[in-house]
């Protein structure tokens, strides 16, 4: 190859680098923002584990709890899905609870973004017991056949801790 051809290729390479360098410098500003889950766990309330650990390992804890409960009959509250819901699913300013799948629902806020499909709420309630307890004062608003869910000690099936 001739020296002239090498110089031409080197100039093209250098020009390409110069043109793409500004793009890489500003790329950080265009990164997607990962939504934060709506959290009630604070220094006052705490959580069962540190936030970083829960973000990384919550599914392992929930699956282990499920196996302990379903296969061995061991029920504890530390990693109970019902306890997670009790703390992390809170009503909005109008007193309404978001439902699973809605971006405002605690689990969905991250799972929708990450395109992670979960099946917890095919059996479990997506609202805390207090959401059902508050209905007891107005049984007229309950759908027909659901009056029994208004009692403080009865939940729809699938919500054992």
PDB file of C-alpha atoms in Angstrom:
ATOM      1  CA  UNK A   1       0.000   0.000   0.000  1.00  0.00           C
ATOM      2  CA  UNK A   2       1.159   3.458  -0.729  1.00  0.00           C
ATOM      3  CA  UNK A   3       1.802   6.099   1.902  1.00  0.00           C
ATOM      4  CA  UNK A   4      -0.876   8.292   0.322  1.00  0.00           C
ATOM      5  CA  UNK A   5      -3.517   5.579   0.805  1.00  0.00           C
ATOM      6  CA  UNK A   6      -2.502   5.171   4.471  1.00  0.00           C
ATOM      7  CA  UNK A   7      -2.784   8.927   5.027  1.00  0.00           C
ATOM      8  CA  UNK A   8      -6.209   9.001   3.384  1.00  0.00           C
ATOM      9  CA  UNK A   9      -7.492   6.132   5.572  1.00  0.00           C
ATOM     10  CA  UNK A  10      -6.000   7.755   8.677  1.00  0.00           C
ATOM     11  CA  UNK A  11      -7.703  11.069   7.836  1.00  0.00           C
ATOM     12  CA  UNK A  12     -11.063   9.305   7.366  1.00  0.00           C
ATOM     13  CA  UNK A  13     -10.665   7.464  10.662  1.00  0.00           C
ATOM     14  CA  UNK A  14      -9.704  10.655  12.483  1.00  0.00           C
ATOM     15  CA  UNK A  15     -12.634  12.542  10.927  1.00  0.00           C
ATOM     16  CA  UNK A  16     -15.005   9.765  12.016  1.00  0.00           C
ATOM     17  CA  UNK A  17     -13.699   9.894  15.584  1.00  0.00           C
ATOM     18  CA  UNK A  18     -13.986  13.669  15.714  1.00  0.00           C
ATOM     19  CA  UNK A  19     -17.569  13.542  14.437  1.00  0.00           C
ATOM     20  CA  UNK A  20     -18.692  10.809  16.863  1.00  0.00           C
ATOM     21  CA  UNK A  21     -16.902  12.114  19.969  1.00  0.00           C
ATOM     22  CA  UNK A  22     -19.540  14.772  20.777  1.00  0.00           C
ATOM     23  CA  UNK A  23     -22.255  12.118  20.563  1.00  0.00           C
ATOM     24  CA  UNK A  24     -20.573   9.953  23.166  1.00  0.00           C
ATOM     25  CA  UNK A  25     -20.024  12.915  25.492  1.00  0.00           C
ATOM     26  CA  UNK A  26     -23.735  13.696  25.591  1.00  0.00           C
ATOM     27  CA  UNK A  27     -24.986  10.111  25.572  1.00  0.00           C
ATOM     28  CA  UNK A  28     -25.408  10.008  29.355  1.00  0.00           C
ATOM     29  CA  UNK A  29     -28.145  12.621  29.190  1.00  0.00           C
ATOM     30  CA  UNK A  30     -30.178  10.380  26.889  1.00  0.00           C
ATOM     31  CA  UNK A  31     -30.142   7.282  29.096  1.00  0.00           C
ATOM     32  CA  UNK A  32     -33.560   6.053  30.188  1.00  0.00           C
ATOM     33  CA  UNK A  33     -34.663   6.870  33.705  1.00  0.00           C
ATOM     34  CA  UNK A  34     -35.503   3.764  35.690  1.00  0.00           C
ATOM     35  CA  UNK A  35     -38.643   4.467  37.711  1.00  0.00           C
ATOM     36  CA  UNK A  36     -38.414   4.255  41.473  1.00  0.00           C
ATOM     37  CA  UNK A  37     -40.930   2.081  43.245  1.00  0.00           C
ATOM     38  CA  UNK A  38     -43.354   3.942  45.454  1.00  0.00           C
ATOM     39  CA  UNK A  39     -42.015   3.227  48.929  1.00  0.00           C
ATOM     40  CA  UNK A  40     -43.554   3.609  52.342  1.00  0.00           C
ATOM     41  CA  UNK A  41     -40.557   2.006  54.026  1.00  0.00           C
ATOM     42  CA  UNK A  42     -38.581   4.860  55.560  1.00  0.00           C
ATOM     43  CA  UNK A  43     -36.205   5.302  58.463  1.00  0.00           C
ATOM     44  CA  UNK A  44     -39.319   5.487  60.644  1.00  0.00           C
ATOM     45  CA  UNK A  45     -40.949   2.334  59.260  1.00  0.00           C
ATOM     46  CA  UNK A  46     -37.891   0.473  58.026  1.00  0.00           C
ATOM     47  CA  UNK A  47     -38.005  -2.557  55.785  1.00  0.00           C
ATOM     48  CA  UNK A  48     -37.018  -6.170  56.319  1.00  0.00           C
ATOM     49  CA  UNK A  49     -33.668  -5.614  54.535  1.00  0.00           C
ATOM     50  CA  UNK A  50     -31.718  -2.637  53.146  1.00  0.00           C
ATOM     51  CA  UNK A  51     -33.196  -1.110  49.981  1.00  0.00           C
ATOM     52  CA  UNK A  52     -30.270  -2.101  47.724  1.00  0.00           C
ATOM     53  CA  UNK A  53     -30.570  -5.712  48.873  1.00  0.00           C
ATOM     54  CA  UNK A  54     -34.344  -5.764  48.343  1.00  0.00           C
ATOM     55  CA  UNK A  55     -34.046  -4.303  44.836  1.00  0.00           C
ATOM     56  CA  UNK A  56     -31.578  -6.994  43.886  1.00  0.00           C
ATOM     57  CA  UNK A  57     -32.946 -10.019  45.764  1.00  0.00           C
ATOM     58  CA  UNK A  58     -36.651  -9.511  46.528  1.00  0.00           C
ATOM     59  CA  UNK A  59     -37.704 -12.205  44.082  1.00  0.00           C
ATOM     60  CA  UNK A  60     -35.438 -14.755  45.783  1.00  0.00           C
ATOM     61  CA  UNK A  61     -36.915 -13.930  49.187  1.00  0.00           C
ATOM     62  CA  UNK A  62     -40.477 -14.168  47.884  1.00  0.00           C
ATOM     63  CA  UNK A  63     -39.837 -17.466  46.085  1.00  0.00           C
ATOM     64  CA  UNK A  64     -38.123 -18.942  49.155  1.00  0.00           C
ATOM     65  CA  UNK A  65     -41.051 -17.803  51.332  1.00  0.00           C
ATOM     66  CA  UNK A  66     -43.490 -19.346  48.856  1.00  0.00           C
ATOM     67  CA  UNK A  67     -41.652 -22.667  48.906  1.00  0.00           C
ATOM     68  CA  UNK A  68     -41.426 -22.682  52.699  1.00  0.00           C
ATOM     69  CA  UNK A  69     -45.147 -21.974  52.992  1.00  0.00           C
ATOM     70  CA  UNK A  70     -46.496 -24.142  50.187  1.00  0.00           C
ATOM     71  CA  UNK A  71     -44.213 -27.165  50.503  1.00  0.00           C
ATOM     72  CA  UNK A  72     -43.344 -27.201  54.197  1.00  0.00           C
ATOM     73  CA  UNK A  73     -46.221 -25.332  55.825  1.00  0.00           C
ATOM     74  CA  UNK A  74     -43.840 -22.834  57.439  1.00  0.00           C
ATOM     75  CA  UNK A  75     -45.443 -19.401  57.627  1.00  0.00           C
ATOM     76  CA  UNK A  76     -43.412 -16.385  58.665  1.00  0.00           C
ATOM     77  CA  UNK A  77     -44.160 -12.715  58.106  1.00  0.00           C
ATOM     78  CA  UNK A  78     -40.696 -11.383  57.274  1.00  0.00           C
ATOM     79  CA  UNK A  79     -40.879 -12.086  53.528  1.00  0.00           C
ATOM     80  CA  UNK A  80     -44.635 -12.521  53.287  1.00  0.00           C
ATOM     81  CA  UNK A  81     -46.118 -10.987  50.134  1.00  0.00           C
ATOM     82  CA  UNK A  82     -49.083  -9.807  52.211  1.00  0.00           C
ATOM     83  CA  UNK A  83     -46.686  -7.891  54.488  1.00  0.00           C
ATOM     84  CA  UNK A  84     -44.940  -6.322  51.471  1.00  0.00           C
ATOM     85  CA  UNK A  85     -48.315  -5.171  50.162  1.00  0.00           C
ATOM     86  CA  UNK A  86     -49.333  -3.893  53.607  1.00  0.00           C
ATOM     87  CA  UNK A  87     -46.368  -1.490  53.712  1.00  0.00           C
ATOM     88  CA  UNK A  88     -45.730  -0.616  50.095  1.00  0.00           C
ATOM     89  CA  UNK A  89     -49.217  -0.334  48.584  1.00  0.00           C
ATOM     90  CA  UNK A  90     -50.724   2.882  49.873  1.00  0.00           C
ATOM     91  CA  UNK A  91     -53.732   4.922  48.773  1.00  0.00           C
ATOM     92  CA  UNK A  92     -53.326   8.059  46.686  1.00  0.00           C
ATOM     93  CA  UNK A  93     -54.480  11.484  47.884  1.00  0.00           C
ATOM     94  CA  UNK A  94     -58.084  10.526  47.010  1.00  0.00           C
ATOM     95  CA  UNK A  95     -57.928   7.329  49.060  1.00  0.00           C
ATOM     96  CA  UNK A  96     -57.851   5.063  45.987  1.00  0.00           C
ATOM     97  CA  UNK A  97     -55.450   2.141  45.653  1.00  0.00           C
ATOM     98  CA  UNK A  98     -53.640   1.509  42.379  1.00  0.00           C
ATOM     99  CA  UNK A  99     -54.135  -1.973  40.952  1.00  0.00           C
ATOM    100  CA  UNK A 100     -51.516  -4.425  39.781  1.00  0.00           C
ATOM    101  CA  UNK A 101     -50.459  -3.492  36.244  1.00  0.00           C
ATOM    102  CA  UNK A 102     -50.984   0.239  36.791  1.00  0.00           C
ATOM    103  CA  UNK A 103     -47.679   2.172  36.731  1.00  0.00           C
ATOM    104  CA  UNK A 104     -48.587   3.694  40.109  1.00  0.00           C
ATOM    105  CA  UNK A 105     -48.800   0.267  41.752  1.00  0.00           C
ATOM    106  CA  UNK A 106     -45.676  -0.464  43.831  1.00  0.00           C
ATOM    107  CA  UNK A 107     -44.579  -3.649  42.028  1.00  0.00           C
ATOM    108  CA  UNK A 108     -45.663  -2.509  38.566  1.00  0.00           C
ATOM    109  CA  UNK A 109     -43.704   0.743  38.669  1.00  0.00           C
ATOM    110  CA  UNK A 110     -40.457  -1.190  38.056  1.00  0.00           C
ATOM    111  CA  UNK A 111     -41.768  -4.449  36.586  1.00  0.00           C
ATOM    112  CA  UNK A 112     -43.589  -2.682  33.726  1.00  0.00           C
ATOM    113  CA  UNK A 113     -40.450  -0.718  32.870  1.00  0.00           C
ATOM    114  CA  UNK A 114     -38.282  -3.852  32.917  1.00  0.00           C
ATOM    115  CA  UNK A 115     -40.908  -5.887  31.009  1.00  0.00           C
ATOM    116  CA  UNK A 116     -40.903  -8.464  33.797  1.00  0.00           C
ATOM    117  CA  UNK A 117     -44.085 -10.482  34.059  1.00  0.00           C
ATOM    118  CA  UNK A 118     -45.073 -11.690  37.519  1.00  0.00           C
ATOM    119  CA  UNK A 119     -47.978 -13.931  38.454  1.00  0.00           C
ATOM    120  CA  UNK A 120     -48.252 -13.211  42.195  1.00  0.00           C
ATOM    121  CA  UNK A 121     -51.559 -11.415  41.851  1.00  0.00           C
ATOM    122  CA  UNK A 122     -53.312 -14.227  40.050  1.00  0.00           C
ATOM    123  CA  UNK A 123     -53.817 -15.641  43.561  1.00  0.00           C
ATOM    124  CA  UNK A 124     -52.854 -12.867  45.990  1.00  0.00           C
ATOM    125  CA  UNK A 125     -54.603  -9.558  46.573  1.00  0.00           C
ATOM    126  CA  UNK A 126     -52.923  -6.448  45.232  1.00  0.00           C
ATOM    127  CA  UNK A 127     -54.254  -4.287  48.067  1.00  0.00           C
ATOM    128  CA  UNK A 128     -53.566  -4.376  51.809  1.00  0.00           C
ATOM    129  CA  UNK A 129     -56.154  -5.770  54.206  1.00  0.00           C
ATOM    130  CA  UNK A 130     -56.942  -2.220  55.332  1.00  0.00           C
ATOM    131  CA  UNK A 131     -58.321  -1.496  51.845  1.00  0.00           C
ATOM    132  CA  UNK A 132     -60.958  -4.177  52.408  1.00  0.00           C
ATOM    133  CA  UNK A 133     -61.500  -3.333  56.074  1.00  0.00           C
ATOM    134  CA  UNK A 134     -62.400   0.248  55.207  1.00  0.00           C
ATOM    135  CA  UNK A 135     -65.279  -1.047  53.081  1.00  0.00           C
ATOM    136  CA  UNK A 136     -67.097  -2.445  56.132  1.00  0.00           C
ATOM    137  CA  UNK A 137     -68.609   0.955  56.935  1.00  0.00           C
ATOM    138  CA  UNK A 138     -70.300   1.115  53.530  1.00  0.00           C
ATOM    139  CA  UNK A 139     -71.443  -2.331  52.448  1.00  0.00           C
ATOM    140  CA  UNK A 140     -73.630  -0.752  49.763  1.00  0.00           C
ATOM    141  CA  UNK A 141     -70.506  -0.056  47.679  1.00  0.00           C
ATOM    142  CA  UNK A 142     -69.440  -3.701  47.638  1.00  0.00           C
ATOM    143  CA  UNK A 143     -70.208  -5.801  44.571  1.00  0.00           C
ATOM    144  CA  UNK A 144     -72.961  -8.354  45.089  1.00  0.00           C
ATOM    145  CA  UNK A 145     -71.657 -11.423  46.914  1.00  0.00           C
ATOM    146  CA  UNK A 146     -68.597  -9.645  48.323  1.00  0.00           C
ATOM    147  CA  UNK A 147     -70.070  -8.468  51.639  1.00  0.00           C
ATOM    148  CA  UNK A 148     -68.051 -11.080  53.543  1.00  0.00           C
ATOM    149  CA  UNK A 149     -64.824  -9.354  52.452  1.00  0.00           C
ATOM    150  CA  UNK A 150     -65.741  -6.264  54.456  1.00  0.00           C
ATOM    151  CA  UNK A 151     -65.008  -7.991  57.758  1.00  0.00           C
ATOM    152  CA  UNK A 152     -61.604  -7.287  59.309  1.00  0.00           C
ATOM    153  CA  UNK A 153     -60.788 -10.962  59.692  1.00  0.00           C
ATOM    154  CA  UNK A 154     -61.846 -12.248  56.268  1.00  0.00           C
ATOM    155  CA  UNK A 155     -59.971 -11.746  53.032  1.00  0.00           C
ATOM    156  CA  UNK A 156     -60.598 -13.146  49.583  1.00  0.00           C
ATOM    157  CA  UNK A 157     -58.967 -16.552  49.178  1.00  0.00           C
ATOM    158  CA  UNK A 158     -55.278 -16.632  48.421  1.00  0.00           C
ATOM    159  CA  UNK A 159     -54.228 -13.974  50.910  1.00  0.00           C
ATOM    160  CA  UNK A 160     -52.921 -16.069  53.732  1.00  0.00           C
ATOM    161  CA  UNK A 161     -49.603 -14.823  55.015  1.00  0.00           C
TER     162      UNK A 161
END
